[in-house]
Amino acid sequence: MRLRHLLILVLVLSVIGTGFFVFKWQVLGFPLSADRDADTWTVEARVAFSRSTAGPVKASFGLPSEPPGFRIFDEQFISRGYGLALEGEGESRRAVWSLRRARGEQALYYRVTLFRDRTHQPERPVPGFPPVPRLEEPEASALDELVTRVRQESADIATFAAGAIRVAQGTEGAVRLFTGARPDPAAQADLVIKILHSARIPAQVIQALRLADDRRDAELEFWIMVHNGSEWLYFDPREGRRGLPANTLVWSWSGERVLEVEGARSPRVSFSMRYTIEDALRVAEFRAQRDHPRIVDFSLLNLPLQTQSLYSILLLVPLGAFLVVLLRNVVGISTFGTFMPVLVAMAFRETQLLNGIVLFVLIVAAGLSIRFYLERLRLLLVPRLAAVLTVVVLLMALVSIVTHRLGIEVGLSVALFPMVIIAMTIERMSILWEERGPAEAIKEGIGTLVAAAVIYLVMIMPAVRYFLLVFPETLLVVLAAILLLGRYTGYRLTELLRFRALAGGGK
């Protein structure tokens, strides 16, 4: 019954820890290592217009909203002297700049930083069947002729849309009746929509940008969205190609002008863009704050940086304790207690490994000699421990002074050793020395140093510190492993080596 209870507890801890880890990694996008970068784009829109005489000006500019494959990371509005107001929500979101007295050439800037998120595919509302366009003659007859031709050359909605795009690029009279003698992309896209709506197929024009590194003076391009009854399909009206390329940013979900200016002339907008790299962890935090703010509120990453640094060290302690359990219960290395190797390993982080081992051996050896002398005084336990602690502190101070006088600055770091733990180690080592002999005491001392060295080598890995700070829930899995090892009573590896002669069948 107890074993079943333990196994259930281990299973629950493992599932919770692993589940949270997978959710943060796969859903929220928290990177597994600190050196991961996220693909981001910085797009700058330059809104320009002019006014010959001083007077009021109002410029309304459409802003991107929920572009598929991207998420908006940051927005900046640069407009010296202008008042700024954000109007509308979602697809109708616009920035409105206004100025009481504007004169001459004016330029306003909107800069947006986006990071690529291929999983971000916002659902678009399912439209109803559009009404058939009502046209006068001869446009009505021309449109019927085009619809009939496209219907004969198509098999489904996708091929019908591709056929409509192909027909709209033609030069025959029926097409020129809609697009004019010099057809532009806007007129061709409008004709495609008319053909699709005549067949009662839901469709709309959108405007998008083709992203390219260090591209300047880019303009919005018209795209066609067609709903086939189950999903939206994207078509390039210039080539008839289906599908939205990965480097295409949907800026506007309509074919209307993105810039409207009142009180000025020659309004124009141009786009510049640059590919940048952002810290993937920063992007993941932003994404989690936006989609799951509750999780971020209870994240260690939401604490002050000073506290985060403290926890990046404290979170290593359970991992060090697990390594001690592993070395003691599975490998068979004897150590002085469970926490002693962990605390010594943490001191090694400041002294470095070899210097720390030398200082540790020096302090323990000197303290052990004085402890043997105190034994002759027949002191009670508590006064004896207090005396050992005092001696340890004096020895540490002496080592620091002597090494400083000799110019060995590393000796100053001896003050970082856990003096109470060293005093207890000296006490336990002296007792073990008297009860089991010096060999056993030295063996456990060496085992403690070996365990501390192993834990130190794991602790100094930046990837381990990062991983535990970002995914502290994985300590639940470590806890489950500790509980599982707590019931292990089999042979240690050192015991298998010790009795290998018996296992060999007397050869």
Short mmCIF file of C-alpha atoms in Angstrom, two decimals:
data_model
loop_
_atom_site.label_atom_id
_atom_site.label_comp_id
_atom_site.label_asym_id
_atom_site.label_seq_id
_atom_site.Cartn_x
_atom_site.Cartn_y
_atom_site.Cartn_z
CA MET A 1 0.00 0.00 0.00
CA ARG A 2 2.81 2.37 0.93
CA LEU A 3 4.73 1.54 -2.23
CA ARG A 4 1.62 2.15 -4.33
CA HIS A 5 1.08 5.48 -2.59
CA LEU A 6 4.67 6.43 -3.29
CA LEU A 7 4.43 5.43 -6.94
CA ILE A 8 1.23 7.43 -7.37
CA LEU A 9 2.86 10.46 -5.74
CA VAL A 10 5.91 10.09 -8.00
CA LEU A 11 3.67 9.78 -11.05
CA VAL A 12 1.62 12.85 -10.11
CA LEU A 13 4.71 14.98 -9.49
CA SER A 14 6.28 13.83 -12.75
CA VAL A 15 3.14 14.51 -14.78
CA ILE A 16 2.64 17.98 -13.26
CA GLY A 17 6.30 18.97 -13.68
CA THR A 18 6.59 17.59 -17.20
CA GLY A 19 3.21 19.00 -18.22
CA PHE A 20 4.05 22.54 -17.16
CA PHE A 21 7.46 22.24 -18.79
CA VAL A 22 6.01 21.07 -22.14
CA PHE A 23 3.32 23.78 -22.01
CA LYS A 24 5.85 26.56 -21.47
CA TRP A 25 8.19 25.13 -24.08
CA GLN A 26 5.78 24.22 -26.87
CA VAL A 27 2.83 26.56 -26.32
CA LEU A 28 4.40 29.68 -24.82
CA GLY A 29 7.65 29.24 -26.74
CA PHE A 30 10.10 29.54 -23.85
CA PRO A 31 13.49 28.56 -25.32
CA LEU A 32 15.41 25.64 -23.87
CA SER A 33 18.70 27.52 -23.91
CA ALA A 34 19.69 31.11 -23.33
CA ASP A 35 21.42 31.49 -26.69
CA ARG A 36 18.24 31.05 -28.73
CA ASP A 37 17.14 34.02 -30.82
CA ALA A 38 13.78 34.89 -32.31
CA ASP A 39 13.22 36.11 -35.85
CA THR A 40 11.85 39.62 -35.68
CA TRP A 41 11.14 42.32 -38.23
CA THR A 42 11.08 46.04 -37.72
CA VAL A 43 8.80 47.76 -40.23
CA GLU A 44 8.64 51.54 -40.44
CA ALA A 45 5.84 53.35 -42.25
CA ARG A 46 6.60 56.90 -43.39
CA VAL A 47 3.47 58.99 -43.81
CA ALA A 48 4.15 62.16 -45.79
CA PHE A 49 2.02 65.01 -47.12
CA SER A 50 2.41 68.73 -47.74
CA ARG A 51 0.52 71.94 -47.15
CA SER A 52 1.35 75.23 -48.77
CA THR A 53 -0.27 77.48 -46.15
CA ALA A 54 -0.47 77.08 -42.39
CA GLY A 55 -3.65 75.35 -41.30
CA PRO A 56 -5.11 72.33 -39.52
CA VAL A 57 -4.17 68.86 -40.70
CA LYS A 58 -5.56 65.48 -39.75
CA ALA A 59 -4.01 62.20 -40.94
CA SER A 60 -5.58 58.79 -40.31
CA PHE A 61 -3.41 55.74 -40.88
CA GLY A 62 -4.49 52.08 -40.70
CA LEU A 63 -2.44 49.90 -38.34
CA PRO A 64 -1.78 46.16 -38.69
CA SER A 65 -3.89 43.83 -36.60
CA GLU A 66 -3.42 40.11 -35.95
CA PRO A 67 -1.32 39.36 -39.04
CA PRO A 68 -1.14 35.60 -39.62
CA GLY A 69 2.30 34.14 -38.89
CA PHE A 70 3.41 37.19 -36.89
CA ARG A 71 2.79 38.80 -33.54
CA ILE A 72 3.18 42.47 -32.79
CA PHE A 73 5.98 42.94 -30.25
CA ASP A 74 6.32 46.70 -29.99
CA GLU A 75 4.90 49.84 -31.57
CA GLN A 76 6.28 53.37 -31.71
CA PHE A 77 4.77 56.56 -33.07
CA ILE A 78 7.16 59.33 -34.06
CA SER A 79 5.39 62.60 -34.78
CA ARG A 80 6.97 65.72 -33.40
CA GLY A 81 4.41 68.34 -32.42
CA TYR A 82 1.41 66.29 -33.56
CA GLY A 83 -1.33 65.02 -31.31
CA LEU A 84 -1.87 61.27 -31.50
CA ALA A 85 -5.02 59.28 -30.87
CA LEU A 86 -5.66 55.58 -31.44
CA GLU A 87 -9.14 54.87 -32.75
CA GLY A 88 -11.00 51.64 -33.34
CA GLU A 89 -10.10 48.12 -32.39
CA GLY A 90 -8.98 45.02 -34.21
CA GLU A 91 -9.08 45.35 -37.97
CA SER A 92 -10.34 48.95 -37.82
CA ARG A 93 -7.48 50.14 -35.60
CA ARG A 94 -6.08 53.44 -36.85
CA ALA A 95 -3.64 56.09 -35.69
CA VAL A 96 -4.91 59.64 -36.04
CA TRP A 97 -2.37 62.48 -36.04
CA SER A 98 -3.59 66.07 -35.86
CA LEU A 99 -1.99 69.51 -35.77
CA ARG A 100 -3.61 72.94 -35.57
CA ARG A 101 -1.12 74.73 -37.79
CA ALA A 102 0.93 72.70 -40.23
CA ARG A 103 2.84 74.08 -43.18
CA GLY A 104 5.25 72.65 -45.73
CA GLU A 105 6.37 69.10 -46.13
CA GLN A 106 5.30 66.92 -43.22
CA ALA A 107 6.50 63.42 -42.27
CA LEU A 108 5.13 61.11 -39.60
CA TYR A 109 6.46 57.69 -38.67
CA TYR A 110 4.94 54.52 -37.33
CA ARG A 111 7.37 51.75 -36.38
CA VAL A 112 6.25 48.25 -35.47
CA THR A 113 8.37 45.29 -34.34
CA LEU A 114 6.97 41.84 -35.04
CA PHE A 115 8.29 38.39 -34.31
CA ARG A 116 7.56 35.40 -36.44
CA ASP A 117 5.11 32.92 -34.95
CA ARG A 118 3.98 30.34 -37.46
CA THR A 119 1.46 28.95 -34.99
CA HIS A 120 -0.37 32.25 -34.83
CA GLN A 121 -3.19 31.83 -37.33
CA PRO A 122 -6.11 33.88 -35.99
CA GLU A 123 -9.49 32.60 -36.99
CA ARG A 124 -11.35 34.82 -39.38
CA PRO A 125 -15.13 35.04 -39.18
CA VAL A 126 -17.04 32.81 -41.58
CA PRO A 127 -18.81 35.14 -44.02
CA GLY A 128 -22.22 34.78 -45.55
CA PHE A 129 -22.89 34.62 -49.26
CA PRO A 130 -22.19 38.02 -50.79
CA PRO A 131 -24.84 39.79 -52.88
CA VAL A 132 -24.46 39.77 -56.66
CA PRO A 133 -23.07 43.13 -57.87
CA ARG A 134 -25.69 45.31 -59.52
CA LEU A 135 -24.24 46.92 -62.63
CA GLU A 136 -25.57 48.86 -65.52
CA GLU A 137 -25.12 47.89 -69.13
CA PRO A 138 -22.77 47.16 -70.77
CA GLU A 139 -20.81 46.25 -67.53
CA ALA A 140 -23.48 43.74 -66.45
CA SER A 141 -23.27 41.76 -69.72
CA ALA A 142 -19.47 41.92 -69.71
CA LEU A 143 -19.32 40.59 -66.17
CA ASP A 144 -21.74 37.73 -67.01
CA GLU A 145 -19.51 36.81 -69.94
CA LEU A 146 -16.41 36.73 -67.72
CA VAL A 147 -18.18 34.70 -65.01
CA THR A 148 -19.40 32.16 -67.55
CA ARG A 149 -15.92 31.75 -68.96
CA VAL A 150 -14.31 31.29 -65.54
CA ARG A 151 -17.02 28.80 -64.46
CA GLN A 152 -16.41 26.66 -67.56
CA GLU A 153 -12.67 26.52 -66.86
CA SER A 154 -12.93 25.71 -63.14
CA ALA A 155 -13.83 22.73 -61.00
CA ASP A 156 -14.09 24.15 -57.51
CA ILE A 157 -13.83 27.43 -55.61
CA ALA A 158 -10.02 27.45 -55.58
CA THR A 159 -9.72 26.94 -59.31
CA PHE A 160 -12.57 29.42 -59.90
CA ALA A 161 -10.63 32.08 -57.93
CA ALA A 162 -7.43 31.30 -59.85
CA GLY A 163 -9.38 31.54 -63.11
CA ALA A 164 -10.89 34.89 -62.12
CA ILE A 165 -7.41 36.25 -61.40
CA ARG A 166 -6.17 34.99 -64.75
CA VAL A 167 -9.10 36.57 -66.58
CA ALA A 168 -8.68 39.92 -64.77
CA GLN A 169 -5.15 40.17 -66.17
CA GLY A 170 -6.42 39.92 -69.74
CA THR A 171 -6.60 42.74 -72.26
CA GLU A 172 -9.84 41.97 -74.08
CA GLY A 173 -12.61 44.49 -74.22
CA ALA A 174 -14.79 42.94 -71.49
CA VAL A 175 -11.88 43.20 -69.04
CA ARG A 176 -10.81 46.71 -70.06
CA LEU A 177 -14.35 47.84 -69.42
CA PHE A 178 -13.55 47.39 -65.71
CA THR A 179 -9.80 47.90 -65.47
CA GLY A 180 -9.36 50.67 -68.05
CA ALA A 181 -6.74 51.07 -70.74
CA ARG A 182 -3.93 51.06 -68.15
CA PRO A 183 -5.02 48.58 -65.52
CA ASP A 184 -3.55 48.94 -62.06
CA PRO A 185 -3.46 46.27 -59.31
CA ALA A 186 -6.35 47.89 -57.44
CA ALA A 187 -8.64 47.77 -60.50
CA GLN A 188 -7.65 44.17 -61.27
CA ALA A 189 -8.30 43.10 -57.67
CA ASP A 190 -11.67 44.85 -57.77
CA LEU A 191 -12.62 42.97 -60.93
CA VAL A 192 -11.63 39.64 -59.33
CA ILE A 193 -13.90 40.40 -56.39
CA LYS A 194 -16.76 41.28 -58.75
CA ILE A 195 -16.39 37.97 -60.60
CA LEU A 196 -16.26 36.00 -57.33
CA HIS A 197 -19.23 37.82 -55.83
CA SER A 198 -21.23 37.24 -59.01
CA ALA A 199 -20.76 33.53 -58.33
CA ARG A 200 -21.83 34.12 -54.67
CA ILE A 201 -18.33 33.21 -53.44
CA PRO A 202 -17.20 35.09 -50.27
CA ALA A 203 -14.05 37.03 -51.07
CA GLN A 204 -12.33 40.24 -50.09
CA VAL A 205 -9.24 42.28 -50.89
CA ILE A 206 -6.46 42.63 -48.33
CA GLN A 207 -3.19 44.56 -48.42
CA ALA A 208 0.16 43.06 -47.49
CA LEU A 209 3.88 43.78 -47.45
CA ARG A 210 6.60 41.53 -48.80
CA LEU A 211 9.31 41.52 -46.15
CA ALA A 212 12.95 41.69 -47.23
CA ASP A 213 15.97 42.73 -45.21
CA ASP A 214 16.95 46.40 -45.60
CA ARG A 215 14.19 47.01 -48.13
CA ARG A 216 13.18 50.66 -48.60
CA ASP A 217 10.31 52.49 -50.25
CA ALA A 218 8.17 49.38 -50.31
CA GLU A 219 4.46 49.61 -51.03
CA LEU A 220 1.45 47.60 -50.00
CA GLU A 221 0.30 44.92 -52.42
CA PHE A 222 -3.24 43.74 -52.99
CA TRP A 223 -4.09 40.12 -52.20
CA ILE A 224 -7.34 38.20 -52.59
CA MET A 225 -8.94 36.19 -49.77
CA VAL A 226 -11.48 33.56 -50.79
CA HIS A 227 -13.54 31.38 -48.47
CA ASN A 228 -14.16 27.89 -49.85
CA GLY A 229 -16.72 26.89 -47.26
CA SER A 230 -14.24 25.59 -44.71
CA GLU A 231 -11.26 27.95 -44.70
CA TRP A 232 -9.85 31.15 -46.12
CA LEU A 233 -7.57 30.83 -49.14
CA TYR A 234 -5.03 33.50 -50.11
CA PHE A 235 -4.27 34.33 -53.74
CA ASP A 236 -1.68 36.59 -55.29
CA PRO A 237 -3.63 38.60 -57.92
CA ARG A 238 -0.46 39.24 -59.95
CA GLU A 239 0.56 35.62 -60.44
CA GLY A 240 -2.57 33.72 -59.43
CA ARG A 241 -0.46 31.78 -56.96
CA ARG A 242 -2.27 30.32 -54.00
CA GLY A 243 -0.99 30.59 -50.43
CA LEU A 244 0.45 33.37 -48.30
CA PRO A 245 4.29 33.24 -48.34
CA ALA A 246 6.06 33.23 -44.99
CA ASN A 247 7.68 36.62 -45.65
CA THR A 248 4.36 38.33 -46.37
CA LEU A 249 2.89 40.56 -43.68
CA VAL A 250 -0.85 41.29 -43.85
CA TRP A 251 -1.13 44.99 -43.04
CA SER A 252 -4.80 45.68 -43.77
CA TRP A 253 -7.77 43.31 -43.91
CA SER A 254 -9.54 45.45 -46.49
CA GLY A 255 -8.81 47.04 -49.81
CA GLU A 256 -9.53 50.55 -48.57
CA ARG A 257 -6.83 53.17 -48.48
CA VAL A 258 -4.67 52.90 -45.37
CA LEU A 259 -3.88 56.64 -45.38
CA GLU A 260 -6.45 59.39 -45.35
CA VAL A 261 -5.38 63.02 -44.92
CA GLU A 262 -7.58 66.07 -44.40
CA GLY A 263 -6.24 69.58 -44.92
CA ALA A 264 -3.15 68.62 -46.94
CA ARG A 265 -2.25 67.38 -50.38
CA SER A 266 -0.04 64.68 -51.92
CA PRO A 267 -0.52 62.10 -49.18
CA ARG A 268 1.73 59.11 -49.58
CA VAL A 269 3.03 56.28 -47.47
CA SER A 270 6.14 54.16 -47.92
CA PHE A 271 7.57 51.32 -45.91
CA SER A 272 11.08 50.39 -44.85
CA MET A 273 11.94 47.17 -43.09
CA ARG A 274 14.84 45.45 -41.45
CA TYR A 275 15.38 41.93 -40.18
CA THR A 276 16.48 41.87 -36.55
CA ILE A 277 17.18 39.31 -33.88
CA GLU A 278 15.66 39.51 -30.42
CA ASP A 279 16.26 37.41 -27.34
CA ALA A 280 13.90 34.45 -27.65
CA LEU A 281 13.22 34.50 -23.90
CA ARG A 282 12.11 38.16 -24.08
CA VAL A 283 9.79 37.36 -26.94
CA ALA A 284 8.39 34.35 -25.09
CA GLU A 285 7.75 36.48 -21.99
CA PHE A 286 5.90 38.98 -24.14
CA ARG A 287 3.83 36.23 -25.73
CA ALA A 288 3.00 34.69 -22.35
CA GLN A 289 2.11 38.10 -20.91
CA ARG A 290 -0.28 38.64 -23.77
CA ASP A 291 -1.89 35.20 -24.00
CA HIS A 292 -1.55 33.84 -20.46
CA PRO A 293 -0.89 36.76 -18.08
CA ARG A 294 -1.71 34.65 -15.02
CA ILE A 295 1.24 32.37 -15.71
CA VAL A 296 3.64 35.28 -16.04
CA ASP A 297 2.33 36.80 -12.80
CA PHE A 298 3.46 33.66 -10.97
CA SER A 299 6.76 33.30 -12.84
CA LEU A 300 10.19 33.81 -11.30
CA LEU A 301 11.01 35.92 -14.35
CA ASN A 302 8.54 38.50 -13.07
CA LEU A 303 10.59 39.09 -9.92
CA PRO A 304 13.20 41.87 -9.59
CA LEU A 305 16.52 41.04 -11.24
CA GLN A 306 18.32 40.91 -7.89
CA THR A 307 15.85 38.33 -6.60
CA GLN A 308 16.09 36.38 -9.84
CA SER A 309 19.85 36.15 -9.38
CA LEU A 310 19.33 34.82 -5.87
CA TYR A 311 16.88 32.17 -7.04
CA SER A 312 19.11 31.15 -9.93
CA ILE A 313 21.48 29.90 -7.19
CA LEU A 314 18.90 28.56 -4.74
CA LEU A 315 17.25 26.46 -7.44
CA LEU A 316 20.55 24.61 -7.85
CA VAL A 317 20.44 23.34 -4.27
CA PRO A 318 17.69 20.71 -4.87
CA LEU A 319 19.59 19.53 -7.95
CA GLY A 320 22.76 19.24 -5.85
CA ALA A 321 20.85 17.32 -3.17
CA PHE A 322 19.58 14.94 -5.87
CA LEU A 323 23.16 14.36 -7.05
CA VAL A 324 24.20 13.59 -3.47
CA VAL A 325 21.36 11.05 -3.17
CA LEU A 326 22.42 9.54 -6.50
CA LEU A 327 26.10 9.33 -5.49
CA ARG A 328 25.32 7.89 -2.07
CA ASN A 329 22.45 5.46 -2.83
CA VAL A 330 23.33 4.32 -6.33
CA VAL A 331 27.07 4.84 -6.76
CA GLY A 332 27.93 4.17 -3.10
CA ILE A 333 30.12 7.17 -2.31
CA SER A 334 30.11 8.02 1.42
CA THR A 335 29.86 11.70 2.33
CA PHE A 336 29.51 13.77 5.45
CA GLY A 337 25.78 14.32 5.43
CA THR A 338 23.56 15.44 2.53
CA PHE A 339 23.98 19.19 2.53
CA MET A 340 27.72 19.36 3.20
CA PRO A 341 28.77 18.51 -0.41
CA VAL A 342 26.15 20.92 -1.79
CA LEU A 343 27.27 23.84 0.37
CA VAL A 344 30.95 23.15 -0.32
CA ALA A 345 30.16 23.02 -4.04
CA MET A 346 28.47 26.41 -3.78
CA ALA A 347 31.62 27.75 -2.05
CA PHE A 348 33.71 26.30 -4.89
CA ARG A 349 31.77 28.57 -7.28
CA GLU A 350 33.63 31.50 -5.74
CA THR A 351 37.02 29.89 -5.01
CA GLN A 352 37.22 27.73 -8.17
CA LEU A 353 37.57 23.98 -7.86
CA LEU A 354 41.28 23.35 -7.23
CA ASN A 355 41.76 26.36 -4.97
CA GLY A 356 38.64 25.40 -3.04
CA ILE A 357 39.81 21.82 -2.50
CA VAL A 358 43.20 23.02 -1.20
CA LEU A 359 41.62 25.53 1.19
CA PHE A 360 39.02 23.02 2.36
CA VAL A 361 41.64 20.36 3.11
CA LEU A 362 43.82 22.93 4.87
CA ILE A 363 41.03 24.23 7.13
CA VAL A 364 39.63 20.78 7.96
CA ALA A 365 43.09 19.31 8.68
CA ALA A 366 44.02 22.18 11.01
CA GLY A 367 40.62 22.15 12.69
CA LEU A 368 40.78 18.38 13.15
CA SER A 369 44.17 18.68 14.93
CA ILE A 370 42.77 21.26 17.34
CA ARG A 371 39.64 19.16 17.81
CA PHE A 372 41.81 16.24 19.00
CA TYR A 373 43.48 18.59 21.50
CA LEU A 374 40.04 19.75 22.78
CA GLU A 375 39.10 16.11 23.31
CA ARG A 376 41.68 15.91 26.08
CA LEU A 377 39.87 18.73 27.94
CA ARG A 378 36.73 16.53 28.21
CA LEU A 379 34.32 19.33 27.29
CA LEU A 380 30.57 18.88 26.89
CA LEU A 381 29.16 18.70 23.34
CA VAL A 382 27.81 22.22 22.92
CA PRO A 383 30.86 24.08 24.36
CA ARG A 384 33.09 21.81 22.27
CA LEU A 385 31.21 22.63 19.07
CA ALA A 386 31.35 26.33 19.92
CA ALA A 387 35.09 26.04 20.48
CA VAL A 388 35.55 24.25 17.15
CA LEU A 389 33.50 26.93 15.38
CA THR A 390 35.64 29.66 16.94
CA VAL A 391 38.80 27.87 15.90
CA VAL A 392 37.49 27.46 12.35
CA VAL A 393 36.76 31.16 12.07
CA LEU A 394 40.22 32.04 13.42
CA LEU A 395 41.84 29.60 11.00
CA MET A 396 39.93 31.10 8.08
CA ALA A 397 41.02 34.58 9.12
CA LEU A 398 44.61 33.41 9.51
CA VAL A 399 44.60 31.81 6.05
CA SER A 400 43.21 35.00 4.53
CA ILE A 401 45.84 37.19 6.22
CA VAL A 402 48.78 34.91 5.36
CA THR A 403 47.79 34.38 1.74
CA HIS A 404 47.14 38.12 1.34
CA ARG A 405 50.62 38.89 2.69
CA LEU A 406 52.06 36.35 0.26
CA GLY A 407 50.18 37.92 -2.62
CA ILE A 408 47.91 34.90 -3.11
CA GLU A 409 44.60 36.67 -3.46
CA VAL A 410 42.64 33.46 -3.89
CA GLY A 411 43.18 32.78 -0.18
CA LEU A 412 40.78 35.63 0.62
CA SER A 413 37.92 33.57 -0.76
CA VAL A 414 38.24 31.11 2.13
CA ALA A 415 35.78 33.38 3.95
CA LEU A 416 33.09 32.12 1.58
CA PHE A 417 33.19 28.62 3.03
CA PRO A 418 30.20 27.67 5.24
CA MET A 419 32.01 27.87 8.60
CA VAL A 420 29.25 26.16 10.60
CA ILE A 421 29.15 23.25 8.18
CA ILE A 422 32.95 22.96 8.31
CA ALA A 423 32.84 22.97 12.12
CA MET A 424 30.23 20.20 12.06
CA THR A 425 32.33 18.28 9.53
CA ILE A 426 35.36 18.49 11.79
CA GLU A 427 33.29 17.26 14.71
CA ARG A 428 31.82 14.33 12.75
CA MET A 429 35.16 13.45 11.22
CA SER A 430 36.82 13.35 14.62
CA ILE A 431 34.07 11.10 16.01
CA LEU A 432 34.32 8.81 12.98
CA TRP A 433 38.13 8.82 13.38
CA GLU A 434 37.81 7.56 16.95
CA GLU A 435 35.02 5.02 16.30
CA ARG A 436 36.01 3.50 12.93
CA GLY A 437 39.58 4.58 12.49
CA PRO A 438 41.37 7.19 10.36
CA ALA A 439 40.92 5.24 7.10
CA GLU A 440 37.13 5.43 7.22
CA ALA A 441 37.21 9.12 8.21
CA ILE A 442 39.57 10.01 5.38
CA LYS A 443 37.48 7.92 2.97
CA GLU A 444 34.31 9.89 3.78
CA GLY A 445 36.26 13.14 3.57
CA ILE A 446 37.46 12.24 0.08
CA GLY A 447 33.92 11.13 -0.83
CA THR A 448 32.61 14.52 0.29
CA LEU A 449 35.14 16.32 -1.90
CA VAL A 450 34.36 14.09 -4.90
CA ALA A 451 30.60 14.72 -4.50
CA ALA A 452 31.20 18.45 -4.07
CA ALA A 453 33.36 18.50 -7.21
CA VAL A 454 30.68 16.72 -9.26
CA ILE A 455 27.97 19.06 -8.00
CA TYR A 456 30.20 22.06 -8.67
CA LEU A 457 30.79 20.97 -12.29
CA VAL A 458 27.02 20.72 -12.78
CA MET A 459 26.29 24.01 -11.01
CA ILE A 460 28.67 26.07 -13.12
CA MET A 461 26.92 25.09 -16.33
CA PRO A 462 25.10 28.24 -17.53
CA ALA A 463 22.56 26.06 -19.32
CA VAL A 464 21.57 24.36 -16.06
CA ARG A 465 21.09 27.68 -14.24
CA TYR A 466 19.06 29.08 -17.11
CA PHE A 467 16.95 25.95 -17.44
CA LEU A 468 15.99 25.81 -13.75
CA LEU A 469 15.22 29.52 -13.59
CA VAL A 470 12.97 29.42 -16.67
CA PHE A 471 11.49 25.98 -15.94
CA PRO A 472 11.48 25.69 -12.12
CA GLU A 473 8.58 23.23 -12.36
CA THR A 474 11.08 20.57 -13.49
CA LEU A 475 12.22 20.41 -9.86
CA LEU A 476 8.99 18.47 -9.29
CA VAL A 477 10.48 15.76 -11.51
CA VAL A 478 13.71 15.98 -9.50
CA LEU A 479 11.64 15.59 -6.32
CA ALA A 480 9.90 12.54 -7.80
CA ALA A 481 13.30 11.01 -8.61
CA ILE A 482 14.51 11.67 -5.04
CA LEU A 483 11.40 9.99 -3.61
CA LEU A 484 11.91 7.03 -5.93
CA LEU A 485 15.57 6.67 -4.96
CA GLY A 486 14.50 6.84 -1.32
CA ARG A 487 13.06 3.32 -1.66
CA TYR A 488 16.09 1.93 -3.47
CA THR A 489 17.82 -0.68 -1.29
CA GLY A 490 19.75 -2.60 -3.94
CA TYR A 491 23.46 -2.85 -4.55
CA ARG A 492 25.58 0.24 -5.08
CA LEU A 493 27.99 0.38 -7.99
CA THR A 494 30.95 0.36 -5.62
CA GLU A 495 29.59 -2.79 -4.00
CA LEU A 496 29.34 -4.50 -7.38
CA LEU A 497 33.01 -3.70 -7.95
CA ARG A 498 33.85 -4.86 -4.46
CA PHE A 499 32.13 -8.24 -4.93
CA ARG A 500 32.97 -8.74 -8.58
CA ALA A 501 35.07 -11.79 -7.67
CA LEU A 502 31.96 -13.53 -6.31
CA ALA A 503 29.95 -12.55 -9.38
CA GLY A 504 32.63 -14.08 -11.61
CA GLY A 505 31.87 -17.62 -10.40
CA GLY A 506 35.24 -18.14 -8.67
CA LYS A 507 37.39 -17.78 -11.75
#
